[in-house]
Amino acid sequence: MSTATTDNRRQAPAGERLADWADGRVGIYSLAKANMRKIFPDHWSFMLGEVCLYSFIIIILTGVYLTLFFHPSMNEVVYNGPYTPLQGVRVSEAFASTLNISFDVRGGLLIRQIHHWAALIFLAGMFVHMMRVFFTGAFRKPREVNWLFGFLLFVLGMFTGFTGYSLPDDLLSGTGVRFMEGAILSVPIVGTYISMFLFGGEFPGSDFVPRFFSIHVLLLPGIMLGLLVAHLILVVYHKHTQFAGPGRTEKNVVGLPMMPVYAAKAGGFFFLVFGVIAAIAALATINPIWEIGPYRPDQVSTGAQPDWYMGFAEGLIRVMPGWEINLWGHTLVLGVFIPLVIFPLVLGAIAVYPFIESWVTGDKREHHILDRPRNAPTRTAFGVAWLTAYMVMLVGGGNDLWATHFHLSINAITWFVRIGFFVCPALAFVITRRWCLGLQRRDRDKVLHGRESGIIKRLPHGEFVEVHEPLSQEQLHTLTAHDQHKPLELEPEVDENGVERKAKGSQRLRARLSQGYYGEGGQIPKPTVEEYQEITSGHGHH
């Protein structure tokens, strides 16, 4: 047998040779070896981020399919498609092609509805996921930048959704675009220029559909894809957060490896999310533009409402008094301009909150163990106050539907929202903070006295007491693992040499805010070891 034949027989399989070739050029093996066994904790709340990721993938896949059949043009044509009620009506090419996708393209309507529902679920998942991150303190060092990435993903998702449902050029979406045009015109000096540029002339112009199409298909998804990749890279780099428990420290992660366990679970969960979205899309009609009709500037659709994620901005403008100021021959429409300023200010406050909390508390440590919301009562109260303000303004954004469906006065609803925007968040803050403190007291009592068993025992001298069962070491650890922060205090006004110190205004503000976070009444002290030993030794409880 020849030497050449022997060498050929000893050659590695083609797949192995291909893997060696790829590893020698891009380092796939070393990368996989370092990350395939990475540990991820197992908790249901961490699946919220996966819902967002899988919804985004579904949006991209269905969006590519829809792009093949959609014509982003505002040129007028006469509709002669299969939908009889609109035959002979002059519509835009964008509207006609959307009807064509809905009625002529095989599976087109289902794909359209999957795309729309996936977008709503993506934003809802992002909203809930951010709330989970906020309430558990997962945004703290070293994850402040990742919080910003997630926040930008949510904001860009809002505008991507707005540009997306505006593309069919139907009467409902056209009403939303006109609403946006009015908000843009309220901006002093540059508002008219922005409007003329965006619409290619006087509203509705002839260019906004193709321009929205480019923004919706290319610009915003490209930025979001980059942010998503960066977000996931930082999740892997910083390692995953986890809830307190036995064996869990700031330096380890207790959970399941990426391969094969977590990857198999993630793959199954993707198809579960896809199946649920597909089922919703098949059973629940959304955005039936054939019933609404094409956009006409002289008409407004009845009961026009934005998608839920734009309800806060809509509510601000609907309930704002119609104030105007005339200066040097120019009119400043405060009734629209003030809400247009408040909305980004609120979003900006959410974006920078991790940096604000770090500055107020002076906490510069790395955190990989999550807080229970009750153990951070001030932060939790802020979160609930924000959610309350959002829900109040959502009522304002749909004040006409609330009035017609519940037979209420629209003026009464408007005034309720105006007052409630200031009162309800304050009440929610106070109630939530006291609730968290009450839960802390309950945890403290549970640690010291154990769990109530419901068993009543009569003592020899006639007294009736309830028997408490001691907690396990795991339960004790979970209830006592959180930190007890101390509020920042100003240095003495006079130093050791008798020289007077002058504290800066920012230092005084920081000290006061820190007292509000962790001062007296801001947290319940954890039971000490001495207290626990005294109680469990039989001195002080039955």
Coordinates of C-alpha atoms in Angstrom, one line a residue:
M1 CA 0.0 0.0 0.0
S2 CA 1.4 3.4 -1.0
T3 CA 2.2 6.1 1.5
A4 CA -0.2 8.6 -0.1
T5 CA -3.1 6.2 0.4
T6 CA -2.2 5.8 4.1
D7 CA -2.1 9.5 4.6
N8 CA -5.5 10.0 3.0
R9 CA -7.0 7.4 5.2
R10 CA -5.5 9.0 8.3
Q11 CA -7.0 12.5 7.4
A12 CA -9.4 13.9 9.9
P13 CA -13.1 14.1 9.0
A14 CA -14.2 17.1 6.9
G15 CA -16.1 18.7 9.7
E16 CA -13.1 18.5 12.1
R17 CA -10.9 20.0 9.4
L18 CA -13.3 22.8 8.8
A19 CA -13.5 23.5 12.5
D20 CA -9.7 23.6 12.7
W21 CA -9.5 25.9 9.8
A22 CA -12.1 28.3 11.3
D23 CA -10.4 28.2 14.8
G24 CA -7.0 29.1 13.3
R25 CA -8.5 32.3 11.8
V26 CA -11.2 33.5 14.2
G27 CA -10.5 31.6 17.4
I28 CA -13.9 30.0 17.6
Y29 CA -12.7 27.1 19.8
S30 CA -11.1 29.2 22.4
L31 CA -14.1 31.6 22.5
A32 CA -16.5 28.6 22.8
K33 CA -14.4 27.0 25.5
A34 CA -14.4 30.2 27.5
N35 CA -18.2 30.8 27.3
M36 CA -20.1 27.6 26.5
R37 CA -19.9 26.5 30.1
K38 CA -20.8 29.9 31.5
I39 CA -23.3 29.7 34.4
F40 CA -26.7 31.4 34.3
P41 CA -28.9 31.5 37.4
D42 CA -32.4 29.9 37.2
H43 CA -35.2 32.3 38.1
W44 CA -38.4 33.0 36.3
S45 CA -37.9 36.8 36.3
F46 CA -34.8 36.4 34.2
M47 CA -36.9 35.0 31.4
L48 CA -38.4 38.5 30.8
G49 CA -35.2 39.6 29.0
E50 CA -35.5 36.4 26.8
V51 CA -39.0 37.3 25.8
C52 CA -37.7 40.7 24.6
L53 CA -34.9 39.0 22.7
Y54 CA -37.1 36.4 21.0
S55 CA -39.8 39.0 20.2
F56 CA -37.1 41.2 18.5
I57 CA -35.9 38.2 16.4
I58 CA -39.5 37.5 15.3
I59 CA -39.9 41.2 14.4
I60 CA -36.8 41.1 12.2
L61 CA -37.9 37.8 10.5
T62 CA -41.5 38.9 9.8
G63 CA -40.3 42.4 8.8
V64 CA -38.0 41.1 6.1
Y65 CA -40.9 39.1 4.7
L66 CA -43.3 42.1 4.7
T67 CA -40.6 44.3 3.0
L68 CA -40.7 42.1 -0.1
F69 CA -44.3 43.1 -0.8
F70 CA -44.7 46.6 0.6
H71 CA -44.5 49.7 -1.6
P72 CA -43.4 52.8 0.4
S73 CA -45.0 55.4 -1.9
M74 CA -47.7 58.0 -1.4
N75 CA -48.5 58.1 -5.1
E76 CA -52.3 57.8 -5.6
V77 CA -53.8 54.8 -7.4
V78 CA -57.3 53.4 -7.8
Y79 CA -57.8 50.3 -5.7
N80 CA -59.1 47.3 -7.7
G81 CA -58.2 44.5 -5.3
P82 CA -60.3 41.7 -3.8
Y83 CA -61.7 43.8 -0.9
T84 CA -65.0 44.9 -2.5
P85 CA -66.0 47.9 -0.2
L86 CA -62.8 49.8 -1.3
Q87 CA -62.9 49.0 -5.0
G88 CA -62.7 52.2 -7.1
V89 CA -61.4 54.3 -4.2
R90 CA -58.3 56.4 -4.7
V91 CA -55.6 55.3 -2.2
S92 CA -51.9 55.6 -1.8
E93 CA -49.6 52.8 -3.1
A94 CA -48.6 52.2 0.5
F95 CA -52.2 51.5 1.5
A96 CA -52.9 49.4 -1.6
S97 CA -49.8 47.3 -1.0
T98 CA -50.8 46.7 2.6
L99 CA -54.2 45.5 1.5
N100 CA -52.5 43.3 -1.1
I101 CA -50.3 41.8 1.7
S102 CA -53.5 41.2 3.8
F103 CA -55.7 39.6 1.1
D104 CA -53.5 38.5 -1.8
V105 CA -50.2 37.3 -0.4
R106 CA -50.3 33.8 1.0
G107 CA -50.0 34.1 4.8
G108 CA -49.5 37.8 4.5
L109 CA -52.2 38.8 7.0
L110 CA -50.9 36.4 9.6
I111 CA -47.3 37.7 9.1
R112 CA -48.6 41.3 9.4
Q113 CA -50.3 40.5 12.6
I114 CA -47.4 38.5 14.0
H115 CA -45.2 41.5 13.2
H116 CA -47.5 44.0 15.0
W117 CA -48.2 41.8 18.0
A118 CA -44.5 40.9 18.4
A119 CA -43.7 44.6 18.4
L120 CA -46.2 45.2 21.2
I121 CA -45.0 42.3 23.2
F122 CA -41.3 43.4 22.7
L123 CA -42.1 46.8 24.2
A124 CA -44.2 45.3 27.0
G125 CA -41.4 42.8 27.8
M126 CA -38.9 45.6 27.8
F127 CA -41.0 47.7 30.1
V128 CA -41.5 44.8 32.6
H129 CA -37.9 43.7 32.3
M130 CA -36.7 47.3 33.1
M131 CA -39.0 47.3 36.1
R132 CA -37.5 44.1 37.3
V133 CA -34.0 45.5 36.9
F134 CA -35.0 48.7 38.7
F135 CA -36.8 47.2 41.7
T136 CA -34.0 44.6 42.3
G137 CA -31.2 47.1 42.0
A138 CA -29.6 45.2 39.0
F139 CA -28.6 48.6 37.5
R140 CA -26.0 49.3 40.1
K141 CA -22.2 49.2 39.5
P142 CA -20.9 47.8 37.2
R143 CA -24.1 47.7 35.1
E144 CA -25.0 51.4 34.8
V145 CA -24.0 51.5 31.1
N146 CA -26.0 48.4 30.4
W147 CA -29.0 50.1 32.0
L148 CA -28.5 53.0 29.5
F149 CA -28.3 50.5 26.6
G150 CA -31.6 48.9 27.7
F151 CA -33.2 52.2 28.2
L152 CA -32.2 53.3 24.7
L153 CA -33.5 50.1 23.3
F154 CA -36.9 50.8 24.8
V155 CA -37.0 54.4 23.6
L156 CA -35.9 53.5 20.1
G157 CA -38.5 50.7 20.2
M158 CA -41.2 53.2 20.9
F159 CA -40.2 55.3 17.8
T160 CA -39.7 52.2 15.7
G161 CA -43.2 51.1 16.5
F162 CA -44.6 54.6 15.8
T163 CA -42.9 54.7 12.4
G164 CA -44.0 51.2 11.7
Y165 CA -47.8 51.6 12.3
S166 CA -47.7 54.8 10.3
L167 CA -46.5 53.1 7.1
P168 CA -49.9 51.7 5.9
D169 CA -51.1 55.3 5.4
D170 CA -54.6 54.5 6.9
L171 CA -56.9 56.9 8.6
L172 CA -55.9 55.8 12.1
S173 CA -52.1 56.0 11.6
G174 CA -52.6 59.3 9.7
T175 CA -54.3 60.7 12.7
G176 CA -51.3 59.8 14.8
V177 CA -48.9 61.4 12.3
R178 CA -51.0 64.6 12.3
F179 CA -50.8 64.6 16.1
M180 CA -47.0 64.3 15.9
E181 CA -46.9 67.1 13.3
G182 CA -48.8 69.4 15.6
A183 CA -46.3 68.6 18.4
I184 CA -43.4 69.4 16.1
L185 CA -45.0 72.7 15.0
S186 CA -45.2 73.8 18.7
V187 CA -41.4 73.9 19.0
P188 CA -40.2 77.5 18.8
I189 CA -38.2 78.7 15.8
V190 CA -37.2 75.3 14.3
G191 CA -40.6 73.5 14.5
T192 CA -41.8 74.6 11.0
Y193 CA -38.5 73.7 9.4
I194 CA -38.5 70.2 11.0
S195 CA -42.1 69.7 9.8
M196 CA -41.3 70.8 6.2
F197 CA -38.2 68.6 6.1
L198 CA -40.0 65.5 7.5
F199 CA -43.1 65.7 5.3
G200 CA -41.5 67.2 2.2
G201 CA -43.8 70.3 2.3
E202 CA -47.1 71.1 3.9
F203 CA -48.7 68.3 5.8
P204 CA -49.3 65.5 4.8
G205 CA -46.8 66.2 1.9
S206 CA -45.7 63.4 -0.4
D207 CA -42.5 62.0 1.3
F208 CA -43.2 60.9 4.9
V209 CA -44.1 57.3 4.0
P210 CA -40.8 56.6 2.2
R211 CA -38.9 58.5 4.8
F212 CA -40.6 56.7 7.7
F213 CA -39.9 53.4 5.8
S214 CA -36.2 54.1 5.6
I215 CA -36.1 55.0 9.3
H216 CA -38.3 52.0 10.3
V217 CA -36.4 49.4 8.2
L218 CA -32.8 50.6 8.2
L219 CA -31.9 53.3 10.7
L220 CA -33.6 52.4 13.9
P221 CA -33.3 48.6 13.6
G222 CA -29.6 48.9 12.8
I223 CA -29.0 51.0 15.9
M224 CA -31.2 48.7 18.0
L225 CA -29.3 45.6 16.8
G226 CA -26.0 47.2 17.7
L227 CA -27.3 48.1 21.2
L228 CA -28.7 44.6 21.7
V229 CA -25.4 43.0 20.8
A230 CA -23.6 45.4 23.2
H231 CA -26.2 44.7 25.9
L232 CA -25.7 40.9 25.7
I233 CA -21.9 41.2 25.6
L234 CA -22.0 43.2 28.8
V235 CA -24.4 40.7 30.4
V236 CA -21.8 37.9 29.6
Y237 CA -18.8 40.1 30.6
H238 CA -20.2 41.2 34.0
K239 CA -21.8 37.8 34.7
H240 CA -25.4 37.5 35.6
T241 CA -27.0 38.9 38.7
Q242 CA -28.7 36.5 41.2
F243 CA -30.9 36.6 44.2
A244 CA -29.5 36.1 47.6
G245 CA -29.4 32.5 48.8
P246 CA -27.0 29.9 50.4
G247 CA -23.7 29.6 48.6
R248 CA -24.4 32.8 46.5
T249 CA -21.9 35.5 46.9
E250 CA -20.7 38.6 45.0
K251 CA -17.9 36.6 43.5
N252 CA -19.8 33.5 42.1
V253 CA -22.9 32.5 40.1
V254 CA -25.1 29.6 41.1
G255 CA -27.1 28.1 38.3
L256 CA -27.0 26.0 35.1
P257 CA -24.3 26.0 32.4
M258 CA -24.9 27.5 29.0
M259 CA -24.2 24.2 27.2
P260 CA -26.1 22.0 27.1
V261 CA -28.8 22.8 29.7
Y262 CA -29.4 26.5 29.3
A263 CA -29.2 26.4 25.5
A264 CA -31.8 23.7 25.3
K265 CA -34.1 25.5 27.6
A266 CA -33.6 28.8 25.7
G267 CA -34.3 27.1 22.4
G268 CA -37.5 25.6 23.7
F269 CA -38.6 28.9 25.2
F270 CA -38.0 30.7 21.8
F271 CA -40.5 28.4 20.1
L272 CA -42.9 28.8 23.0
V273 CA -42.8 32.6 22.7
F274 CA -43.1 32.3 18.9
G275 CA -46.1 30.0 19.2
V276 CA -47.9 32.2 21.7
I277 CA -47.4 35.3 19.5
A278 CA -48.5 33.3 16.4
A279 CA -51.6 32.1 18.3
I280 CA -52.5 35.7 19.4
A281 CA -52.0 36.9 15.9
A282 CA -54.2 34.2 14.4
L283 CA -57.0 34.8 16.9
A284 CA -57.0 38.5 17.7
T285 CA -57.3 41.0 14.8
I286 CA -55.1 44.1 15.1
N287 CA -54.9 47.2 12.9
P288 CA -57.6 46.2 10.3
I289 CA -56.9 49.0 7.9
W290 CA -59.6 47.8 5.5
E291 CA -62.2 48.8 8.0
I292 CA -60.6 52.1 8.8
G293 CA -59.9 53.2 5.2
P294 CA -57.2 55.3 3.7
Y295 CA -55.9 58.6 5.2
R296 CA -57.6 61.8 4.2
P297 CA -56.5 65.1 5.8
D298 CA -60.2 66.2 6.2
Q299 CA -61.2 63.2 8.3
V300 CA -60.3 61.7 11.7
S301 CA -61.0 58.2 12.8
T302 CA -63.4 57.7 15.7
G303 CA -61.8 56.6 19.0
A304 CA -58.3 57.1 17.6
Q305 CA -55.8 55.9 20.2
P306 CA -52.1 55.4 20.1
D307 CA -50.4 52.1 21.1
W308 CA -50.1 51.8 24.9
Y309 CA -46.4 52.9 25.0
M310 CA -47.2 56.3 23.5
G311 CA -50.1 56.8 25.9
F312 CA -48.1 58.8 28.4
A313 CA -47.1 61.5 25.8
E314 CA -50.7 61.5 24.4
G315 CA -52.1 62.0 27.9
L316 CA -49.8 64.9 28.7
I317 CA -51.0 66.8 25.7
R318 CA -54.7 65.9 26.0
V319 CA -55.0 67.2 29.6
M320 CA -52.8 70.2 29.3
P321 CA -54.7 73.5 29.3
G322 CA -54.6 75.3 26.0
W323 CA -52.2 78.1 27.1
E324 CA -50.6 80.4 24.6
I325 CA -48.1 83.2 24.7
N326 CA -47.8 85.9 22.0
L327 CA -44.3 87.5 21.8
W328 CA -43.2 89.8 19.0
G329 CA -45.8 88.6 16.7
H330 CA -45.1 84.9 17.3
T331 CA -47.3 82.5 19.2
L332 CA -45.8 80.0 21.6
V333 CA -48.3 77.1 22.1
L334 CA -47.6 76.1 25.7
G335 CA -50.4 73.6 25.8
V336 CA -48.3 71.4 23.4
F337 CA -44.8 72.6 24.0
I338 CA -44.7 72.0 27.8
P339 CA -45.7 68.3 27.5
L340 CA -43.2 68.0 24.7
V341 CA -40.5 69.2 27.2
I342 CA -41.8 67.1 30.2
F343 CA -41.8 63.8 28.3
P344 CA -38.0 63.8 27.5
L345 CA -37.3 65.1 31.0
V346 CA -39.1 62.2 32.6
L347 CA -37.3 59.7 30.2
G348 CA -34.0 61.4 31.0
A349 CA -34.6 61.0 34.8
I350 CA -35.2 57.3 34.3
A351 CA -32.0 57.0 32.2
V352 CA -29.7 58.6 34.8
Y353 CA -31.3 57.2 38.0
P354 CA -28.5 54.7 38.6
F355 CA -26.0 57.5 38.7
I356 CA -28.3 59.6 40.9
E357 CA -28.7 56.8 43.4
S358 CA -25.0 56.1 43.5
W359 CA -24.2 59.7 44.1
V360 CA -26.8 60.1 46.9
T361 CA -25.9 56.9 48.7
G362 CA -22.2 57.1 48.1
D363 CA -22.2 53.4 47.2
K364 CA -19.3 52.7 44.8
R365 CA -19.1 48.9 45.3
E366 CA -19.8 46.3 42.7
H367 CA -23.2 44.5 43.2
H368 CA -24.0 41.1 41.8
I369 CA -26.5 40.0 44.4
L370 CA -30.0 41.5 43.8
D371 CA -32.1 43.4 46.4
R372 CA -35.5 42.3 47.5
P373 CA -37.7 45.4 46.7
R374 CA -38.9 45.6 50.3
N375 CA -35.3 46.1 51.4
A376 CA -34.9 49.2 49.3
P377 CA -38.1 51.0 50.3
T378 CA -37.3 54.5 48.9
R379 CA -36.2 53.1 45.5
T380 CA -39.3 50.9 45.3
A381 CA -41.5 53.8 46.2
F382 CA -40.0 55.9 43.4
G383 CA -40.7 53.1 41.0
V384 CA -44.3 52.7 42.0
A385 CA -44.8 56.4 41.9
W386 CA -43.5 56.5 38.3
L387 CA -45.8 53.6 37.3
T388 CA -48.7 55.4 39.0
A389 CA -48.0 58.6 37.0
Y390 CA -47.8 56.6 33.8
M391 CA -51.1 54.9 34.5
V392 CA -52.8 58.2 35.3
M393 CA -51.5 59.8 32.0
L394 CA -52.6 56.7 30.1
V395 CA -56.1 57.4 31.4
G396 CA -55.7 60.9 30.1
G397 CA -54.5 59.6 26.7
G398 CA -57.8 57.7 26.3
N399 CA -60.1 60.1 28.1
D400 CA -62.7 60.0 25.2
L401 CA -63.0 56.2 25.5
W402 CA -63.2 56.3 29.3
A403 CA -66.0 58.9 28.9
T404 CA -68.0 56.9 26.3
H405 CA -67.6 53.4 27.8
F406 CA -68.2 54.3 31.4
H407 CA -70.7 57.2 30.8
L408 CA -68.6 59.8 32.5
S409 CA -68.0 63.5 31.8
I410 CA -64.8 64.0 29.7
N411 CA -64.2 67.3 31.7
A412 CA -64.3 65.4 35.0
I413 CA -61.8 62.8 33.6
T414 CA -59.5 65.6 32.4
W415 CA -59.6 67.3 35.7
F416 CA -59.0 64.0 37.5
V417 CA -55.9 63.4 35.4
R418 CA -54.6 66.9 35.9
I419 CA -54.9 66.7 39.7
G420 CA -54.0 63.0 39.8
F421 CA -50.7 63.5 38.0
F422 CA -49.4 65.4 41.0
V423 CA -51.4 63.7 43.9
C424 CA -51.5 60.0 42.9
P425 CA -47.7 59.5 42.6
A426 CA -47.1 61.2 46.0
L427 CA -49.7 59.0 47.6
A428 CA -48.3 55.9 45.9
F429 CA -44.8 56.8 47.2
V430 CA -45.9 57.2 50.8
I431 CA -48.0 54.0 50.8
T432 CA -45.4 51.9 49.1
R433 CA -42.6 53.0 51.4
R434 CA -44.7 52.2 54.5
W435 CA -45.7 48.9 53.0
C436 CA -42.0 48.0 52.4
L437 CA -41.1 49.0 56.0
G438 CA -44.0 46.8 57.2
L439 CA -42.7 43.8 55.3
Q440 CA -39.2 44.4 56.7
R441 CA -40.7 44.4 60.3
R442 CA -42.4 41.1 59.4
D443 CA -39.2 39.6 58.2
R444 CA -37.4 40.7 61.3
D445 CA -40.1 39.1 63.5
K446 CA -40.0 35.9 61.4
V447 CA -36.2 35.7 61.9
L448 CA -36.4 36.2 65.7
H449 CA -39.6 34.2 66.4
G450 CA -39.9 31.8 63.5
R451 CA -42.9 31.0 61.3
E452 CA -46.4 31.0 62.8
S453 CA -47.6 27.4 62.8
G454 CA -51.2 28.0 63.7
I455 CA -50.9 25.6 66.7
I456 CA -52.2 27.0 70.0
K457 CA -50.6 25.6 73.2
R458 CA -51.7 26.1 76.8
L459 CA -49.0 26.7 79.3
P460 CA -49.1 25.2 82.9
H461 CA -50.2 28.5 84.4
G462 CA -53.1 28.8 81.9
E463 CA -51.8 31.2 79.3
F464 CA -52.4 30.3 75.6
V465 CA -49.6 30.9 73.2
E466 CA -49.0 30.1 69.5
V467 CA -46.2 27.7 68.7
H468 CA -43.6 29.2 66.2
E469 CA -41.6 26.9 64.0
P470 CA -37.9 27.9 63.6
L471 CA -36.8 28.8 60.1
S472 CA -34.3 26.8 58.1
Q473 CA -30.8 28.1 57.6
E474 CA -31.6 28.8 54.0
Q475 CA -34.6 30.9 54.9
L476 CA -32.6 32.8 57.6
H477 CA -29.9 33.6 55.1
T478 CA -32.4 34.9 52.5
L479 CA -34.1 37.2 55.1
T480 CA -30.8 38.6 56.5
A481 CA -28.5 38.7 53.4
H482 CA -29.2 42.3 52.5
D483 CA -26.9 45.2 53.5
Q484 CA -27.8 47.8 56.1
H485 CA -26.7 51.2 54.6
K486 CA -25.8 54.1 56.7
P487 CA -26.8 57.6 55.6
L488 CA -24.1 60.1 54.7
E489 CA -23.3 62.8 57.2
L490 CA -21.7 66.2 56.9
E491 CA -18.4 66.7 58.5
P492 CA -18.4 68.8 61.7
E493 CA -18.8 72.5 61.1
V494 CA -15.6 73.1 63.0
D495 CA -12.4 71.0 62.6
E496 CA -10.1 69.9 65.3
N497 CA -8.2 73.2 65.0
G498 CA -11.2 75.3 65.5
V499 CA -11.4 76.3 61.9
E500 CA -14.9 76.6 60.5
R501 CA -15.8 74.4 57.6
K502 CA -18.1 75.5 54.9
A503 CA -20.1 72.7 53.3
K504 CA -21.0 73.1 49.6
G505 CA -24.7 73.3 48.6
S506 CA -24.3 70.0 46.7
Q507 CA -22.9 68.3 49.8
R508 CA -25.8 69.5 52.0
L509 CA -28.3 68.3 49.3
R510 CA -26.6 64.9 49.1
A511 CA -26.6 64.5 52.9
R512 CA -30.3 65.3 53.1
L513 CA -31.2 62.9 50.2
S514 CA -29.1 60.2 51.8
Q515 CA -31.0 60.7 55.1
G516 CA -34.2 60.3 53.1
Y517 CA -33.0 57.0 51.7
Y518 CA -31.4 55.4 54.7
G519 CA -32.0 57.7 57.7
E520 CA -34.4 57.2 60.6
G521 CA -37.6 55.6 59.4
G522 CA -36.0 54.7 56.1
Q523 CA -35.2 51.1 56.9
I524 CA -35.8 48.6 59.7
P525 CA -32.6 47.3 61.4
K526 CA -31.8 43.6 60.9
P527 CA -31.8 41.4 64.0
T528 CA -28.4 41.1 65.5
V529 CA -26.7 37.8 66.4
E530 CA -27.1 38.6 70.1
E531 CA -30.8 39.2 69.7
Y532 CA -31.3 36.0 67.8
Q533 CA -29.3 33.9 70.3
E534 CA -31.2 35.5 73.2
I535 CA -34.6 34.7 71.6
T536 CA -33.8 31.2 70.5
S537 CA -32.2 30.3 73.9
G538 CA -35.6 30.6 75.5
H539 CA -35.3 34.0 77.1
G540 CA -37.9 36.3 75.7
H541 CA -40.3 34.1 73.7
H542 CA -42.4 31.0 74.0

